[in-house]
Amino acid sequence: MATASATLRATAPGWRTVRNALIVGIFAAGAWAQSSGLLGDILYLWPDIRYLSRQHLLLVGISWGLAVGVGVPLGVLLTRPWMRRYSESVLQFVNIGQTIPTLAVLALAMSVLGIGFWPSIFALWLYSMLPIVRNTYQGILAVPAHLMEAAVGMGMTRRQILWRVELPNALFVIFAGLRTALAINVGTAPLAFLIGGGGLGELIFTGIALDRTTMMLAGAIPTALLAVILDFLIGQLQFWLVPKGVNPLRLNR
């Protein structure tokens, strides 16, 4: 813990420099967009951006929520002693969602479920599963052995050990998997347009088809902003929900 604390203190000045450079860059990009007329052209598409952003959020929210609802319990299940012998096989099976190209996953979903909203949800759900399952699995396995021995020595049941020792100590790693899955989900969701799922991909792919850079940016920029905002919100949950004693981000606070 002391080493991690020293590392955080050492990297803090570098982070402030990057943050200041990022702020200056954003203002410079905004000034350029305003002077070139690009900002006005993008704002002209604001009604479409707002409507498609809601569709995009719905796609991401449902598919990511389902991935969390299935992935975390599955990751916990794989750490149980009677499942250890099958855990790597199950993880490799879940890995299929990541190893197959995204377009192929969408094509598979379309061939099985047809086109539209729910096949898109299925494809995004499958694509988001691996980081959640693997981080949950690895996080619980990384709980120090002496904590487990102490819990057993205190007479805790298996359920009490899971809820009071394993999950609190693994929560920071589990949240890292949730954030990774969310970033992948937001960035992949534009492809759902190709099978009729809607979302900001409609502006991106229509802009490419019509060779209109403004329309393409009107879909790409909100997608990137959504990824940053959602990651920030989950990061705040990670900061405040993970117990202070096992949270590297709160060591000095």
mmCIF file of N, CA and C in Angstrom, residues 18 38-39 63 84 121 127 143 147 173 188 211 215-216 221 245 248:
data_model
loop_
_atom_site.group_PDB
_atom_site.id
_atom_site.type_symbol
_atom_site.label_atom_id
_atom_site.label_comp_id
_atom_site.label_asym_id
_atom_site.label_seq_id
_atom_site.Cartn_x
_atom_site.Cartn_y
_atom_site.Cartn_z
ATOM 1 N N VAL A 18 -1.027 16.940 -17.823
ATOM 2 C CA VAL A 18 -1.864 16.367 -18.893
ATOM 3 C C VAL A 18 -3.252 16.975 -18.862
ATOM 4 N N LEU A 38 -17.952 24.701 -38.464
ATOM 5 C CA LEU A 38 -18.260 23.300 -38.199
ATOM 6 C C LEU A 38 -19.228 23.143 -37.038
ATOM 7 N N LEU A 39 -19.040 23.969 -36.000
ATOM 8 C CA LEU A 39 -19.909 23.871 -34.819
ATOM 9 C C LEU A 39 -21.358 24.180 -35.173
ATOM 10 N N SER A 63 -27.897 -3.382 -22.442
ATOM 11 C CA SER A 63 -26.923 -4.452 -22.708
ATOM 12 C C SER A 63 -25.856 -4.517 -21.612
ATOM 13 N N ARG A 84 -13.847 -24.796 -9.813
ATOM 14 C CA ARG A 84 -12.503 -24.400 -10.233
ATOM 15 C C ARG A 84 -12.023 -25.187 -11.456
ATOM 16 N N ILE A 121 -29.019 -5.637 -28.788
ATOM 17 C CA ILE A 121 -28.775 -5.807 -27.350
ATOM 18 C C ILE A 121 -28.011 -7.099 -27.090
ATOM 19 N N TYR A 127 -20.606 -8.999 -26.240
ATOM 20 C CA TYR A 127 -19.310 -8.339 -26.421
ATOM 21 C C TYR A 127 -18.808 -7.722 -25.117
ATOM 22 N N VAL A 143 -7.853 -12.216 -3.379
ATOM 23 C CA VAL A 143 -8.040 -11.863 -1.959
ATOM 24 C C VAL A 143 -6.969 -12.582 -1.130
ATOM 25 N N LEU A 147 -6.544 -13.371 5.025
ATOM 26 C CA LEU A 147 -7.889 -12.863 5.330
ATOM 27 C C LEU A 147 -8.902 -14.000 5.323
ATOM 28 N N VAL A 173 -11.267 -4.237 -8.228
ATOM 29 C CA VAL A 173 -10.949 -4.927 -9.489
ATOM 30 C C VAL A 173 -12.227 -5.181 -10.292
ATOM 31 N N THR A 188 -18.781 0.338 -29.277
ATOM 32 C CA THR A 188 -19.267 -0.666 -30.238
ATOM 33 C C THR A 188 -20.711 -0.410 -30.652
ATOM 34 N N ASP A 211 -20.571 11.085 -47.722
ATOM 35 C CA ASP A 211 -19.313 11.845 -47.720
ATOM 36 C C ASP A 211 -19.509 13.225 -47.073
ATOM 37 N N MET A 215 -21.745 15.449 -40.659
ATOM 38 C CA MET A 215 -22.703 14.478 -40.133
ATOM 39 C C MET A 215 -21.982 13.351 -39.408
ATOM 40 N N MET A 216 -20.837 12.947 -39.961
ATOM 41 C CA MET A 216 -20.074 11.875 -39.319
ATOM 42 C C MET A 216 -19.585 12.314 -37.937
ATOM 43 N N ILE A 221 -18.594 12.558 -32.220
ATOM 44 C CA ILE A 221 -18.267 13.369 -31.029
ATOM 45 C C ILE A 221 -19.190 13.049 -29.854
ATOM 46 N N GLY A 245 -10.283 1.151 3.020
ATOM 47 C CA GLY A 245 -9.086 0.387 3.347
ATOM 48 C C GLY A 245 -8.516 -0.406 2.190
ATOM 49 N N PRO A 248 -7.163 1.950 -3.542
ATOM 50 C CA PRO A 248 -5.913 2.692 -3.766
ATOM 51 C C PRO A 248 -6.143 4.176 -4.063
#
